Short mmCIF file of C-alpha atoms in Angstrom, two decimals:
data_model
loop_
_atom_site.label_atom_id
_atom_site.label_comp_id
_atom_site.label_asym_id
_atom_site.label_seq_id
_atom_site.Cartn_x
_atom_site.Cartn_y
_atom_site.Cartn_z
CA UNK A 29 18.47 -30.88 -25.34
CA UNK A 30 19.08 -34.71 -25.55
CA UNK A 31 16.26 -36.99 -24.09
CA UNK A 32 16.89 -38.07 -20.58
CA UNK A 33 17.57 -41.74 -21.44
CA UNK A 34 19.42 -41.35 -24.81
CA UNK A 35 23.13 -42.10 -25.15
CA UNK A 36 23.99 -38.55 -25.74
CA UNK A 37 22.40 -37.33 -22.22
CA UNK A 38 24.14 -40.34 -20.56
CA UNK A 39 27.35 -39.31 -22.10
CA UNK A 40 27.05 -35.69 -21.20
CA UNK A 41 25.80 -36.63 -17.59
CA UNK A 42 28.83 -38.50 -16.88
CA UNK A 43 31.45 -35.76 -18.17
CA UNK A 44 32.71 -35.62 -14.44
CA UNK A 45 31.55 -37.16 -11.16
CA UNK A 46 31.09 -34.06 -9.36
CA UNK A 47 29.38 -31.95 -12.10
CA UNK A 48 26.74 -34.35 -13.34
CA UNK A 49 24.11 -33.16 -15.82
CA UNK A 50 20.48 -33.57 -14.19
CA UNK A 51 17.44 -33.69 -16.72
CA UNK A 52 14.48 -31.57 -15.36
CA UNK A 53 11.12 -33.28 -16.63
CA UNK A 54 8.77 -30.28 -15.82
CA UNK A 55 5.58 -31.74 -16.73
CA UNK A 56 5.95 -35.53 -17.79
CA UNK A 57 3.11 -36.52 -20.09
CA UNK A 58 2.02 -33.03 -21.07
CA UNK A 59 4.89 -32.17 -23.30
CA UNK A 60 2.39 -31.52 -26.15
CA UNK A 61 0.45 -28.80 -24.26
CA UNK A 62 3.37 -27.25 -22.79
CA UNK A 63 3.00 -23.86 -24.53
CA UNK A 64 -0.47 -23.88 -22.97
CA UNK A 65 0.81 -24.61 -19.43
CA UNK A 66 3.24 -21.63 -20.10
CA UNK A 67 0.29 -19.04 -20.19
CA UNK A 68 -0.77 -19.61 -16.36
CA UNK A 69 2.81 -19.73 -15.18
CA UNK A 70 3.74 -16.59 -16.97
CA UNK A 71 0.80 -14.76 -15.46
CA UNK A 72 1.74 -16.11 -12.00
CA UNK A 73 5.49 -15.03 -12.34
CA UNK A 74 4.11 -11.56 -13.82
CA UNK A 75 2.05 -10.92 -10.72
CA UNK A 76 4.51 -12.15 -8.27
CA UNK A 77 7.31 -10.20 -9.66
CA UNK A 78 5.41 -6.84 -10.37
CA UNK A 79 3.12 -7.13 -7.30
CA UNK A 80 6.04 -7.66 -4.71
CA UNK A 81 8.35 -5.08 -6.69
CA UNK A 82 5.41 -2.63 -6.36
CA UNK A 83 5.10 -3.35 -2.64
CA UNK A 84 8.64 -2.71 -1.93
CA UNK A 85 8.66 0.48 -4.16
CA UNK A 86 5.64 1.83 -2.30
CA UNK A 87 7.23 1.33 1.13
CA UNK A 88 10.55 2.73 0.05
CA UNK A 89 9.17 5.75 -1.44
CA UNK A 90 6.35 6.58 1.04
CA UNK A 91 7.62 7.98 4.33
CA UNK A 92 4.33 7.27 5.95
CA UNK A 93 5.11 3.53 5.61
CA UNK A 94 8.29 3.77 7.26
CA UNK A 95 7.11 1.97 10.41
CA UNK A 96 7.94 -1.54 11.88
CA UNK A 97 4.75 -3.33 10.39
CA UNK A 98 5.84 -2.26 6.85
CA UNK A 99 9.30 -3.19 7.27
CA UNK A 100 8.21 -6.51 7.97
CA UNK A 101 6.00 -6.60 4.75
CA UNK A 102 8.92 -5.41 2.89
CA UNK A 103 10.71 -8.37 4.21
CA UNK A 104 8.03 -10.53 3.23
CA UNK A 105 7.82 -9.13 -0.31
CA UNK A 106 11.68 -9.59 -0.72
CA UNK A 107 11.57 -13.27 0.20
CA UNK A 108 8.69 -13.84 -2.22
CA UNK A 109 10.48 -12.12 -5.13
CA UNK A 110 13.41 -14.11 -4.46
CA UNK A 111 11.39 -17.39 -4.11
CA UNK A 112 9.82 -16.29 -7.68
CA UNK A 113 13.29 -15.53 -9.23
CA UNK A 114 14.84 -18.67 -7.83
CA UNK A 115 12.36 -20.99 -10.06
CA UNK A 116 12.30 -18.50 -13.02
CA UNK A 117 15.49 -19.59 -15.18
CA UNK A 118 14.66 -23.30 -15.39
CA UNK A 119 10.89 -23.02 -15.56
CA UNK A 120 10.91 -20.50 -18.25
CA UNK A 121 13.70 -22.54 -20.14
CA UNK A 122 11.61 -25.52 -20.33
CA UNK A 123 8.75 -23.46 -21.61
CA UNK A 124 10.56 -21.38 -24.04
CA UNK A 125 13.68 -23.18 -25.17
CA UNK A 126 12.73 -26.72 -24.44
CA UNK A 127 16.09 -26.74 -22.15
CA UNK A 128 15.48 -29.72 -19.62
CA UNK A 129 19.37 -30.04 -18.86
CA UNK A 130 21.05 -28.25 -15.73
CA UNK A 131 24.32 -28.81 -14.55
CA UNK A 132 25.21 -30.05 -10.77
CA UNK A 133 26.63 -26.65 -9.88
CA UNK A 134 23.85 -24.84 -11.19
CA UNK A 135 21.43 -27.17 -9.69
CA UNK A 136 22.97 -26.56 -6.09
CA UNK A 137 22.70 -22.88 -6.56
CA UNK A 138 18.84 -23.16 -7.41
CA UNK A 139 17.97 -25.39 -4.58
CA UNK A 140 19.91 -23.31 -1.99
CA UNK A 141 18.17 -20.33 -3.07
CA UNK A 142 14.61 -21.99 -3.24
CA UNK A 143 15.04 -23.42 0.17
CA UNK A 144 16.77 -20.25 1.67
CA UNK A 145 13.98 -17.82 0.74
CA UNK A 146 11.48 -20.63 1.79
CA UNK A 147 13.27 -20.62 5.35
CA UNK A 148 13.41 -16.85 5.18
CA UNK A 149 9.44 -16.44 4.48
CA UNK A 150 8.77 -18.75 7.27
CA UNK A 151 11.03 -16.86 9.65
CA UNK A 152 9.31 -13.50 8.49
CA UNK A 153 5.87 -14.79 8.97
CA UNK A 154 7.04 -15.88 12.58
CA UNK A 155 8.26 -12.41 13.54
CA UNK A 156 4.77 -10.75 11.94
CA UNK A 157 2.93 -13.15 14.29
CA UNK A 158 4.92 -11.73 17.27
CA UNK A 159 4.05 -8.17 15.93
CA UNK A 160 0.24 -8.96 15.71
CA UNK A 161 0.55 -10.68 19.48
CA UNK A 162 2.11 -7.53 21.02
CA UNK A 163 -0.25 -5.27 18.96
CA UNK A 164 -3.40 -7.00 20.17
CA UNK A 165 -2.45 -8.46 23.73
CA UNK A 166 0.00 -5.91 24.84
CA UNK A 167 -1.00 -2.69 22.94
CA UNK A 168 0.40 -0.21 25.55
CA UNK A 169 3.90 -1.71 25.22
CA UNK A 170 3.70 -2.41 21.58
CA UNK A 171 5.43 1.02 20.46
CA UNK A 172 7.99 0.41 23.21
CA UNK A 173 8.82 -3.07 22.25
CA UNK A 174 8.52 -2.93 18.56
CA UNK A 175 10.82 -0.22 17.02
CA UNK A 176 12.12 0.09 13.61
CA UNK A 177 15.54 -0.70 14.42
CA UNK A 178 14.68 -3.70 16.54
CA UNK A 179 12.66 -4.96 13.62
CA UNK A 180 15.39 -4.49 11.13
CA UNK A 181 18.07 -6.42 13.31
CA UNK A 182 15.67 -9.15 14.49
CA UNK A 183 14.47 -9.50 10.94
CA UNK A 184 18.06 -9.80 9.48
CA UNK A 185 19.35 -12.11 12.31
CA UNK A 186 16.21 -14.59 12.12
CA UNK A 187 15.86 -15.02 8.35
CA UNK A 188 19.45 -15.77 7.97
CA UNK A 189 19.30 -18.81 10.24
CA UNK A 190 17.91 -21.14 7.61
CA UNK A 191 20.34 -20.08 4.78
CA UNK A 192 23.45 -20.60 7.13
CA UNK A 193 22.09 -24.21 8.26
CA UNK A 194 21.53 -25.11 4.64
CA UNK A 195 25.33 -24.60 3.51
CA UNK A 196 26.59 -27.95 4.74
CA UNK A 197 23.35 -29.68 3.62
CA UNK A 198 23.89 -28.39 -0.01
CA UNK A 199 27.74 -28.85 -0.01
CA UNK A 200 27.44 -32.43 1.17
CA UNK A 201 25.51 -33.17 -1.96
CA UNK A 202 28.88 -32.56 -3.91
CA UNK A 203 30.55 -35.62 -2.26
CA UNK A 204 27.90 -38.20 -3.18
CA UNK A 205 28.34 -40.25 -6.52
CA UNK A 206 25.12 -40.08 -8.76
CA UNK A 207 23.84 -43.00 -10.67
CA UNK A 208 21.31 -43.66 -13.31
CA UNK A 209 19.43 -41.34 -15.69
CA UNK A 210 19.32 -38.45 -13.23
CA UNK A 211 15.98 -37.49 -14.07
CA UNK A 212 14.11 -34.95 -11.70
CA UNK A 213 10.32 -34.96 -11.86
CA UNK A 214 10.04 -31.13 -11.40
CA UNK A 215 10.99 -28.13 -13.49
CA UNK A 216 13.43 -26.92 -10.61
CA UNK A 217 15.83 -28.47 -8.17
CA UNK A 218 14.85 -29.69 -4.73
CA UNK A 219 17.02 -31.09 -2.33
CA UNK A 220 14.64 -33.90 -1.49
CA UNK A 221 14.69 -35.01 -4.93
CA UNK A 222 18.38 -34.86 -5.62
CA UNK A 223 19.34 -36.84 -2.68
CA UNK A 224 17.15 -39.64 -3.91
CA UNK A 225 19.51 -40.00 -6.87
CA UNK A 226 22.76 -40.49 -4.91
CA UNK A 227 23.79 -44.16 -4.99
CA UNK A 228 25.48 -44.16 -1.58
CA UNK A 229 24.16 -43.88 1.99
CA UNK A 230 22.75 -40.70 2.68
CA UNK A 231 21.53 -41.21 6.15
CA UNK A 232 23.18 -38.36 7.51
CA UNK A 233 21.81 -35.86 5.12
CA UNK A 234 18.36 -37.05 5.35
CA UNK A 235 18.48 -36.70 9.20
CA UNK A 236 20.31 -33.42 9.10
CA UNK A 237 17.87 -31.99 6.66
CA UNK A 238 14.94 -33.25 8.73
CA UNK A 239 16.34 -31.52 11.79
CA UNK A 240 16.90 -28.21 9.71
CA UNK A 241 12.97 -28.40 8.77
CA UNK A 242 12.00 -29.28 12.21
CA UNK A 243 13.83 -26.66 14.04
CA UNK A 244 13.14 -23.88 11.62
CA UNK A 245 10.00 -24.24 9.65
CA UNK A 246 8.18 -26.45 12.07
CA UNK A 247 9.26 -24.74 14.90
CA UNK A 248 7.98 -21.29 13.43
CA UNK A 249 4.55 -22.84 12.58
CA UNK A 250 4.18 -24.12 16.21
CA UNK A 251 4.93 -20.60 17.65
CA UNK A 252 2.82 -18.88 15.09
CA UNK A 253 0.05 -21.50 16.09
CA UNK A 254 0.93 -20.60 19.99
CA UNK A 255 0.68 -16.81 19.29
CA UNK A 256 -2.69 -16.98 17.40
CA UNK A 257 -3.99 -19.28 20.41
CA UNK A 258 -3.10 -16.60 22.79
CA UNK A 259 -4.48 -13.81 20.37
CA UNK A 260 -7.90 -15.57 19.99
CA UNK A 261 -8.04 -15.80 23.76
CA UNK A 262 -7.33 -12.19 24.30
CA UNK A 263 -9.89 -11.26 21.50
CA UNK A 264 -12.66 -13.63 22.98
CA UNK A 265 -12.24 -11.61 26.45
CA UNK A 266 -12.95 -8.18 24.78
CA UNK A 267 -16.30 -6.60 25.72
CA UNK A 268 -18.13 -6.02 22.48
CA UNK A 269 -18.36 -8.26 19.33
CA UNK A 270 -17.40 -4.92 17.33
CA UNK A 271 -14.23 -4.80 19.34
CA UNK A 272 -13.56 -8.47 18.87
CA UNK A 273 -13.99 -8.07 15.09
CA UNK A 274 -11.83 -5.01 14.63
CA UNK A 275 -9.19 -6.58 16.74
CA UNK A 276 -9.27 -9.90 14.66
CA UNK A 277 -9.45 -8.05 11.32
CA UNK A 278 -5.82 -6.71 12.06
CA UNK A 279 -4.53 -10.41 11.74
CA UNK A 280 -6.44 -11.23 8.54
CA UNK A 281 -3.87 -10.61 6.12
CA UNK A 282 -1.04 -12.39 7.97
CA UNK A 283 -3.26 -15.23 8.86
CA UNK A 284 -3.89 -15.65 5.02
CA UNK A 285 -0.28 -15.27 4.27
CA UNK A 286 0.44 -18.06 6.89
CA UNK A 287 -2.20 -20.44 5.65
CA UNK A 288 -1.21 -20.21 1.84
CA UNK A 289 2.48 -20.73 2.72
CA UNK A 290 2.39 -23.39 5.52
CA UNK A 291 -0.54 -25.61 4.12
CA UNK A 292 1.18 -26.47 0.99
CA UNK A 293 4.49 -26.78 2.73
CA UNK A 294 3.29 -29.38 5.00
CA UNK A 295 1.32 -31.08 2.27
CA UNK A 296 4.59 -31.41 0.31
CA UNK A 297 6.76 -32.57 3.00
CA UNK A 298 4.32 -35.12 3.95
CA UNK A 299 4.04 -36.27 0.30
CA UNK A 300 8.01 -36.51 -0.08
CA UNK A 301 8.47 -38.32 3.25
CA UNK A 302 5.55 -40.81 3.31
CA UNK A 303 4.16 -40.64 -0.15
CA UNK A 304 6.17 -43.16 -2.03
CA UNK A 305 3.02 -44.53 -3.74
CA UNK A 306 1.31 -41.25 -4.35
CA UNK A 307 0.96 -40.42 -7.96
CA UNK A 308 3.59 -38.21 -9.55
CA UNK A 309 0.84 -35.56 -10.33
CA UNK A 310 0.22 -34.79 -6.70
CA UNK A 311 3.94 -34.27 -6.12
CA UNK A 312 3.95 -31.81 -8.90
CA UNK A 313 0.97 -30.00 -7.98
CA UNK A 314 1.91 -29.73 -4.34
CA UNK A 315 5.53 -28.51 -5.27
CA UNK A 316 4.26 -25.86 -7.66
CA UNK A 317 1.35 -24.59 -5.28
CA UNK A 318 4.02 -24.37 -2.54
CA UNK A 319 6.38 -22.27 -4.82
CA UNK A 320 4.36 -20.17 -7.08
CA UNK A 321 0.91 -19.48 -5.24
CA UNK A 322 2.31 -17.58 -2.02
CA UNK A 323 4.49 -15.15 -4.03
CA UNK A 324 1.47 -14.29 -6.26
CA UNK A 325 -1.06 -14.15 -3.56
CA UNK A 326 0.65 -12.23 -1.03
CA UNK A 327 1.00 -8.84 -2.79
CA UNK A 328 -2.65 -9.09 -3.71
CA UNK A 329 -3.88 -9.96 -0.09
CA UNK A 330 -1.88 -7.12 1.37
CA UNK A 331 -2.85 -4.54 -1.36
CA UNK A 332 -6.64 -5.37 -0.65
CA UNK A 333 -6.44 -5.81 3.09
CA UNK A 334 -3.96 -2.86 4.16
CA UNK A 335 -5.59 0.53 4.38
CA UNK A 336 -2.30 2.46 4.00
CA UNK A 337 -1.23 0.50 0.83
CA UNK A 338 -4.75 1.27 -0.71
CA UNK A 339 -4.48 4.77 0.03
CA UNK A 340 -1.12 5.09 -1.72
CA UNK A 341 -2.56 2.93 -4.45
CA UNK A 342 -5.67 5.21 -4.71
CA UNK A 343 -3.45 8.16 -5.14
CA UNK A 344 -1.41 6.88 -7.90
CA UNK A 345 -4.51 5.73 -9.70
CA UNK A 346 -6.36 9.22 -8.85
CA UNK A 347 -9.15 7.43 -7.18
CA UNK A 348 -10.93 9.46 -4.14
CA UNK A 349 -12.90 6.74 -2.76
CA UNK A 350 -10.38 4.02 -2.86
CA UNK A 351 -10.27 3.78 0.95
CA UNK A 352 -10.98 1.54 3.55
CA UNK A 353 -15.04 1.81 3.35
CA UNK A 354 -14.97 1.11 -0.19
CA UNK A 355 -13.50 -2.55 0.48
CA UNK A 356 -15.60 -3.27 3.53
#
């Protein structure tokens, strides 16, 4: 692949106005040790893909797990799997084949997938927080309100709101002319980076993108925080400390998933919006943590903290004492 500022790359990137070539930097300044950086990324991909596939297979094949809570967990595993696969081609292409170039159409598809699965995960975490809210605050009504059919319908309806809202945002990028070397600082395409390379007024795209984020992910985060506020208030009113601890322990897995997803997401958004003078290394770190860490940690967290999944794993491994007590 030609270097980003070479005549060959500039010629290749100007083949057509609507299908320019972008250059994915990956890890600027660390090209000489990329083969070492490959190792942790390969392990993260391995854990994320195998772990989430394992969760999906366990839930699919075990009839005891065909319940609303585990349908939501399968939604979460599916979005984490999609998020991992979305970044896999270009990231591994840089490591394995030193292939840094990507055509605009491929970049569009990748950014749509990355942002869509991010919005989906946010929506799934919101539904899971509502599930925990009903289980703790209204336990007698839980089985009446939360049924398998309702969870599946609500999940499918809510998780597709983000991708639908993203369609015009991504398609509008095709109408912009792109100037300069067209170099992207990550090993994958993000909308907030590509839009900065357009040599025209992008005010509408910026405002529309901000609106989509506010009314999807930010709204989800606010509603999740509200639900946990009510949960904490309800737990604090329980009679004994043992009951309080038992009630709150049912939320720990979900709370961990919320934190490892939303904390890097908020940090990345703030860095892109207001961190023009922040070192590039911070941008790269926040983006990689946001996209790679949640899909890797979520299956580990739920495998450790969920009793039924531990029981299935124990049966598969032939361990008699692989139970809740052994992890307490």
